[in-house]
Amino acid sequence: EGCLVRIHKANATLSDFSGEIELSCNERSKIEISNDEVDADLFDSDVTLITFSDITMSKSGVNIQVYITNINEEREITRNDGSISQVKNLSVIDKNSIYGRIAAWDENIEKVKSLVIGDIVRLIGVKVKPSSGTYGSEIIIQKTTTIEKELDSDDFKNVTTRSEERRVGKECRSRWSPYH
């Protein structure tokens, strides 16, 4: 546990039981183990990214890229057992203009504090849950989650946020007249 590894020529399948990706190695597989705490050269910069429409069940260890549309204040939550936790939620949109949210709990709040509205971020190793109502699918920041800010992404060039839709809608309604 805690080792950073790179696995070459493994078979990846989605487990029917856990819903997570399982890797099967054979005699052709190669496993490289890093002795460093963080060895950035060990990992490819290209990771498989999902979108909100891919989330049909809760999964851990998922990678997703999103655009931050809103940041809520940190809140205190009293849990069923009486313990108190802190949570910070961020509203986000994926490249397909589907909305969701990020939840960072307790010590993981530090990981999202530097994010601002308009940031495009790649979230590596998060837990996701399908939509359960108003807020869309949920991305939960984990202890092992890595957050990478993207300077620019073509995937988000044509994405319209809800606030932009409302602003454009108001402008169109104010200019429209049945007498034109």
PDB file of C-alpha atoms in Angstrom:
ATOM      1  CA  GLU A   1       0.000   0.000   0.000  1.00  0.00           C
ATOM      2  CA  GLY A   2       1.243   3.463  -0.866  1.00  0.00           C
ATOM      3  CA  CYS A   3       3.591   2.304  -3.645  1.00  0.00           C
ATOM      4  CA  LEU A   4       3.430   4.111  -6.942  1.00  0.00           C
ATOM      5  CA  VAL A   5       3.390   1.623  -9.807  1.00  0.00           C
ATOM      6  CA  ARG A   6       3.157   1.622 -13.593  1.00  0.00           C
ATOM      7  CA  ILE A   7       1.728  -1.487 -15.207  1.00  0.00           C
ATOM      8  CA  HIS A   8       2.363  -2.306 -18.882  1.00  0.00           C
ATOM      9  CA  LYS A   9       0.363  -4.818 -20.939  1.00  0.00           C
ATOM     10  CA  ALA A  10      -2.331  -5.683 -18.417  1.00  0.00           C
ATOM     11  CA  ASN A  11      -5.957  -6.533 -19.146  1.00  0.00           C
ATOM     12  CA  ALA A  12      -8.406  -4.038 -17.666  1.00  0.00           C
ATOM     13  CA  THR A  13     -12.005  -5.029 -16.928  1.00  0.00           C
ATOM     14  CA  LEU A  14     -14.845  -3.432 -15.009  1.00  0.00           C
ATOM     15  CA  SER A  15     -15.771  -5.517 -11.985  1.00  0.00           C
ATOM     16  CA  ASP A  16     -19.429  -6.508 -11.815  1.00  0.00           C
ATOM     17  CA  PHE A  17     -19.076  -6.730  -8.037  1.00  0.00           C
ATOM     18  CA  SER A  18     -17.313  -3.482  -7.061  1.00  0.00           C
ATOM     19  CA  GLY A  19     -17.863  -1.361 -10.174  1.00  0.00           C
ATOM     20  CA  GLU A  20     -14.142  -0.558 -10.177  1.00  0.00           C
ATOM     21  CA  ILE A  21     -11.522  -1.287 -12.817  1.00  0.00           C
ATOM     22  CA  GLU A  22      -9.530  -4.479 -12.194  1.00  0.00           C
ATOM     23  CA  LEU A  23      -6.155  -5.175 -13.808  1.00  0.00           C
ATOM     24  CA  SER A  24      -5.053  -8.720 -14.659  1.00  0.00           C
ATOM     25  CA  CYS A  25      -1.366  -9.325 -15.325  1.00  0.00           C
ATOM     26  CA  ASN A  26       0.246 -12.233 -17.151  1.00  0.00           C
ATOM     27  CA  GLU A  27       3.746 -13.264 -18.310  1.00  0.00           C
ATOM     28  CA  ARG A  28       3.810 -10.401 -20.875  1.00  0.00           C
ATOM     29  CA  SER A  29       2.972  -7.764 -18.251  1.00  0.00           C
ATOM     30  CA  LYS A  30       5.604  -5.477 -16.779  1.00  0.00           C
ATOM     31  CA  ILE A  31       5.255  -3.798 -13.374  1.00  0.00           C
ATOM     32  CA  GLU A  32       7.504  -0.866 -12.408  1.00  0.00           C
ATOM     33  CA  ILE A  33       7.592   0.093  -8.739  1.00  0.00           C
ATOM     34  CA  SER A  34       8.804   3.512  -7.641  1.00  0.00           C
ATOM     35  CA  ASN A  35      10.714   3.924  -4.381  1.00  0.00           C
ATOM     36  CA  ASP A  36      10.090   7.681  -4.420  1.00  0.00           C
ATOM     37  CA  GLU A  37       7.150   9.222  -2.588  1.00  0.00           C
ATOM     38  CA  VAL A  38       6.167  11.029  -5.780  1.00  0.00           C
ATOM     39  CA  ASP A  39       7.700  10.084  -9.103  1.00  0.00           C
ATOM     40  CA  ALA A  40       5.999  12.258 -11.731  1.00  0.00           C
ATOM     41  CA  ASP A  41       7.903  10.572 -14.590  1.00  0.00           C
ATOM     42  CA  LEU A  42       6.251   7.278 -13.679  1.00  0.00           C
ATOM     43  CA  PHE A  43       2.830   8.423 -14.838  1.00  0.00           C
ATOM     44  CA  ASP A  44       1.596   9.412 -18.280  1.00  0.00           C
ATOM     45  CA  SER A  45       0.017  12.852 -18.525  1.00  0.00           C
ATOM     46  CA  ASP A  46      -2.868  11.302 -20.483  1.00  0.00           C
ATOM     47  CA  VAL A  47      -5.359   9.680 -18.165  1.00  0.00           C
ATOM     48  CA  THR A  48      -8.747   8.317 -19.021  1.00  0.00           C
ATOM     49  CA  LEU A  49     -11.349  10.948 -18.178  1.00  0.00           C
ATOM     50  CA  ILE A  50     -15.038  10.263 -17.675  1.00  0.00           C
ATOM     51  CA  THR A  51     -17.958  12.682 -18.004  1.00  0.00           C
ATOM     52  CA  PHE A  52     -21.038  13.009 -15.806  1.00  0.00           C
ATOM     53  CA  SER A  53     -23.105  10.930 -18.244  1.00  0.00           C
ATOM     54  CA  ASP A  54     -20.703   8.009 -17.578  1.00  0.00           C
ATOM     55  CA  ILE A  55     -21.630   7.963 -13.881  1.00  0.00           C
ATOM     56  CA  THR A  56     -24.320   5.325 -13.349  1.00  0.00           C
ATOM     57  CA  MET A  57     -23.109   4.014  -9.997  1.00  0.00           C
ATOM     58  CA  SER A  58     -20.734   5.065  -7.223  1.00  0.00           C
ATOM     59  CA  LYS A  59     -17.085   4.460  -8.133  1.00  0.00           C
ATOM     60  CA  SER A  60     -13.713   5.322  -6.635  1.00  0.00           C
ATOM     61  CA  GLY A  61     -10.433   6.062  -8.359  1.00  0.00           C
ATOM     62  CA  VAL A  62     -12.095   7.952 -11.209  1.00  0.00           C
ATOM     63  CA  ASN A  63     -10.615  10.831 -13.253  1.00  0.00           C
ATOM     64  CA  ILE A  64     -12.724  13.721 -14.531  1.00  0.00           C
ATOM     65  CA  GLN A  65     -12.151  17.190 -15.976  1.00  0.00           C
ATOM     66  CA  VAL A  66     -14.566  19.996 -15.060  1.00  0.00           C
ATOM     67  CA  TYR A  67     -15.072  23.769 -15.251  1.00  0.00           C
ATOM     68  CA  ILE A  68     -15.851  25.515 -11.953  1.00  0.00           C
ATOM     69  CA  THR A  69     -19.032  27.625 -12.144  1.00  0.00           C
ATOM     70  CA  ASN A  70     -19.640  28.469  -8.464  1.00  0.00           C
ATOM     71  CA  ILE A  71     -17.954  28.081  -5.086  1.00  0.00           C
ATOM     72  CA  ASN A  72     -19.990  27.853  -1.895  1.00  0.00           C
ATOM     73  CA  GLU A  73     -18.850  28.873   1.553  1.00  0.00           C
ATOM     74  CA  GLU A  74     -17.526  26.186   3.863  1.00  0.00           C
ATOM     75  CA  ARG A  75     -20.328  24.752   6.046  1.00  0.00           C
ATOM     76  CA  GLU A  76     -20.460  22.841   9.293  1.00  0.00           C
ATOM     77  CA  ILE A  77     -22.505  19.630   9.237  1.00  0.00           C
ATOM     78  CA  THR A  78     -23.673  17.612  12.228  1.00  0.00           C
ATOM     79  CA  ARG A  79     -23.643  13.921  11.319  1.00  0.00           C
ATOM     80  CA  ASN A  80     -26.129  11.299  12.534  1.00  0.00           C
ATOM     81  CA  ASP A  81     -23.638  10.092  15.173  1.00  0.00           C
ATOM     82  CA  GLY A  82     -23.368  13.649  16.573  1.00  0.00           C
ATOM     83  CA  SER A  83     -19.879  14.324  15.191  1.00  0.00           C
ATOM     84  CA  ILE A  84     -19.274  17.587  13.365  1.00  0.00           C
ATOM     85  CA  SER A  85     -17.668  17.854   9.932  1.00  0.00           C
ATOM     86  CA  GLN A  86     -16.815  20.680   7.575  1.00  0.00           C
ATOM     87  CA  VAL A  87     -17.775  20.586   3.895  1.00  0.00           C
ATOM     88  CA  LYS A  88     -17.068  22.835   0.928  1.00  0.00           C
ATOM     89  CA  ASN A  89     -19.087  22.412  -2.267  1.00  0.00           C
ATOM     90  CA  LEU A  90     -18.224  23.684  -5.735  1.00  0.00           C
ATOM     91  CA  SER A  91     -20.632  23.690  -8.674  1.00  0.00           C
ATOM     92  CA  VAL A  92     -19.049  22.386 -11.855  1.00  0.00           C
ATOM     93  CA  ILE A  93     -19.861  21.559 -15.462  1.00  0.00           C
ATOM     94  CA  ASP A  94     -18.285  18.911 -17.693  1.00  0.00           C
ATOM     95  CA  LYS A  95     -17.372  19.226 -21.379  1.00  0.00           C
ATOM     96  CA  ASN A  96     -20.895  18.101 -22.361  1.00  0.00           C
ATOM     97  CA  SER A  97     -22.518  20.981 -20.397  1.00  0.00           C
ATOM     98  CA  ILE A  98     -23.803  18.599 -17.717  1.00  0.00           C
ATOM     99  CA  TYR A  99     -23.801  19.994 -14.202  1.00  0.00           C
ATOM    100  CA  GLY A 100     -22.559  18.375 -11.028  1.00  0.00           C
ATOM    101  CA  ARG A 101     -20.750  19.309  -7.871  1.00  0.00           C
ATOM    102  CA  ILE A 102     -17.535  18.716  -5.992  1.00  0.00           C
ATOM    103  CA  ALA A 103     -17.673  17.956  -2.266  1.00  0.00           C
ATOM    104  CA  ALA A 104     -14.550  18.320  -0.141  1.00  0.00           C
ATOM    105  CA  TRP A 105     -14.856  17.160   3.455  1.00  0.00           C
ATOM    106  CA  ASP A 106     -12.757  18.066   6.496  1.00  0.00           C
ATOM    107  CA  GLU A 107      -8.988  17.817   5.778  1.00  0.00           C
ATOM    108  CA  ASN A 108      -9.653  17.553   2.021  1.00  0.00           C
ATOM    109  CA  ILE A 109     -11.038  21.124   1.945  1.00  0.00           C
ATOM    110  CA  GLU A 110      -7.434  22.373   1.735  1.00  0.00           C
ATOM    111  CA  LYS A 111      -7.141  20.765  -1.709  1.00  0.00           C
ATOM    112  CA  VAL A 112      -9.891  22.989  -3.203  1.00  0.00           C
ATOM    113  CA  LYS A 113      -9.174  26.297  -1.423  1.00  0.00           C
ATOM    114  CA  SER A 114      -7.027  27.700  -4.239  1.00  0.00           C
ATOM    115  CA  LEU A 115      -9.662  27.029  -6.922  1.00  0.00           C
ATOM    116  CA  VAL A 116     -11.638  29.935  -8.378  1.00  0.00           C
ATOM    117  CA  ILE A 117     -14.677  30.287 -10.628  1.00  0.00           C
ATOM    118  CA  GLY A 118     -13.612  29.743 -14.228  1.00  0.00           C
ATOM    119  CA  ASP A 119     -10.844  27.264 -13.422  1.00  0.00           C
ATOM    120  CA  ILE A 120     -10.683  24.138 -15.552  1.00  0.00           C
ATOM    121  CA  VAL A 121      -9.424  21.306 -13.367  1.00  0.00           C
ATOM    122  CA  ARG A 122      -8.489  17.703 -13.890  1.00  0.00           C
ATOM    123  CA  LEU A 123      -9.391  15.646 -10.811  1.00  0.00           C
ATOM    124  CA  ILE A 124      -7.384  12.436 -10.548  1.00  0.00           C
ATOM    125  CA  GLY A 125      -8.523   9.672  -8.187  1.00  0.00           C
ATOM    126  CA  VAL A 126     -11.892  10.928  -6.965  1.00  0.00           C
ATOM    127  CA  LYS A 127     -15.007   9.104  -5.837  1.00  0.00           C
ATOM    128  CA  VAL A 128     -18.141   9.775  -7.887  1.00  0.00           C
ATOM    129  CA  LYS A 129     -21.817   9.238  -7.168  1.00  0.00           C
ATOM    130  CA  PRO A 130     -24.699   9.431  -9.649  1.00  0.00           C
ATOM    131  CA  SER A 131     -27.198  12.259  -9.464  1.00  0.00           C
ATOM    132  CA  SER A 132     -29.610  12.016  -6.575  1.00  0.00           C
ATOM    133  CA  GLY A 133     -31.612  15.166  -7.161  1.00  0.00           C
ATOM    134  CA  THR A 134     -31.037  18.866  -7.602  1.00  0.00           C
ATOM    135  CA  TYR A 135     -27.242  19.021  -7.676  1.00  0.00           C
ATOM    136  CA  GLY A 136     -26.406  16.450 -10.333  1.00  0.00           C
ATOM    137  CA  SER A 137     -23.644  13.881  -9.958  1.00  0.00           C
ATOM    138  CA  GLU A 138     -21.239  14.328  -7.087  1.00  0.00           C
ATOM    139  CA  ILE A 139     -17.445  14.257  -7.128  1.00  0.00           C
ATOM    140  CA  ILE A 140     -15.924  13.580  -3.718  1.00  0.00           C
ATOM    141  CA  ILE A 141     -12.340  14.657  -3.095  1.00  0.00           C
ATOM    142  CA  GLN A 142     -10.361  11.829  -1.459  1.00  0.00           C
ATOM    143  CA  LYS A 143      -7.148  11.779   0.562  1.00  0.00           C
ATOM    144  CA  THR A 144      -5.273  10.515  -2.513  1.00  0.00           C
ATOM    145  CA  THR A 145      -6.950  12.887  -5.022  1.00  0.00           C
ATOM    146  CA  THR A 146      -4.685  15.042  -7.188  1.00  0.00           C
ATOM    147  CA  ILE A 147      -6.041  18.307  -8.614  1.00  0.00           C
ATOM    148  CA  GLU A 148      -4.383  19.727 -11.719  1.00  0.00           C
ATOM    149  CA  LYS A 149      -5.353  23.175 -13.011  1.00  0.00           C
ATOM    150  CA  GLU A 150      -5.569  23.317 -16.786  1.00  0.00           C
ATOM    151  CA  LEU A 151      -4.573  26.614 -18.372  1.00  0.00           C
ATOM    152  CA  ASP A 152      -6.816  26.061 -21.362  1.00  0.00           C
ATOM    153  CA  SER A 153      -8.908  23.274 -22.815  1.00  0.00           C
ATOM    154  CA  ASP A 154     -10.605  23.044 -26.180  1.00  0.00           C
ATOM    155  CA  ASP A 155     -13.221  20.808 -24.524  1.00  0.00           C
ATOM    156  CA  PHE A 156     -14.690  23.830 -22.715  1.00  0.00           C
ATOM    157  CA  LYS A 157     -14.554  26.474 -25.482  1.00  0.00           C
ATOM    158  CA  ASN A 158     -18.225  26.018 -26.455  1.00  0.00           C
ATOM    159  CA  VAL A 159     -19.646  25.227 -23.012  1.00  0.00           C
ATOM    160  CA  THR A 160     -22.306  27.612 -21.743  1.00  0.00           C
ATOM    161  CA  THR A 161     -22.887  27.888 -18.006  1.00  0.00           C
ATOM    162  CA  ARG A 162     -26.315  28.440 -16.455  1.00  0.00           C
ATOM    163  CA  SER A 163     -25.464  32.027 -15.500  1.00  0.00           C
ATOM    164  CA  GLU A 164     -24.452  32.750 -19.108  1.00  0.00           C
ATOM    165  CA  GLU A 165     -27.676  31.123 -20.361  1.00  0.00           C
ATOM    166  CA  ARG A 166     -29.735  33.313 -17.993  1.00  0.00           C
ATOM    167  CA  ARG A 167     -27.843  36.474 -19.024  1.00  0.00           C
ATOM    168  CA  VAL A 168     -28.163  35.737 -22.748  1.00  0.00           C
ATOM    169  CA  GLY A 169     -31.835  34.782 -22.305  1.00  0.00           C
ATOM    170  CA  LYS A 170     -32.606  38.086 -20.569  1.00  0.00           C
ATOM    171  CA  GLU A 171     -30.803  40.069 -23.275  1.00  0.00           C
ATOM    172  CA  CYS A 172     -32.727  38.273 -26.014  1.00  0.00           C
ATOM    173  CA  ARG A 173     -36.078  38.795 -24.259  1.00  0.00           C
ATOM    174  CA  SER A 174     -35.376  42.496 -23.666  1.00  0.00           C
ATOM    175  CA  ARG A 175     -34.493  43.058 -27.356  1.00  0.00           C
ATOM    176  CA  TRP A 176     -37.301  40.943 -28.796  1.00  0.00           C
ATOM    177  CA  SER A 177     -40.527  42.617 -29.771  1.00  0.00           C
ATOM    178  CA  PRO A 178     -43.525  41.142 -31.595  1.00  0.00           C
ATOM    179  CA  TYR A 179     -43.635  44.343 -33.702  1.00  0.00           C
ATOM    180  CA  HIS A 180     -40.266  43.844 -35.444  1.00  0.00           C
TER     181      HIS A 180
END
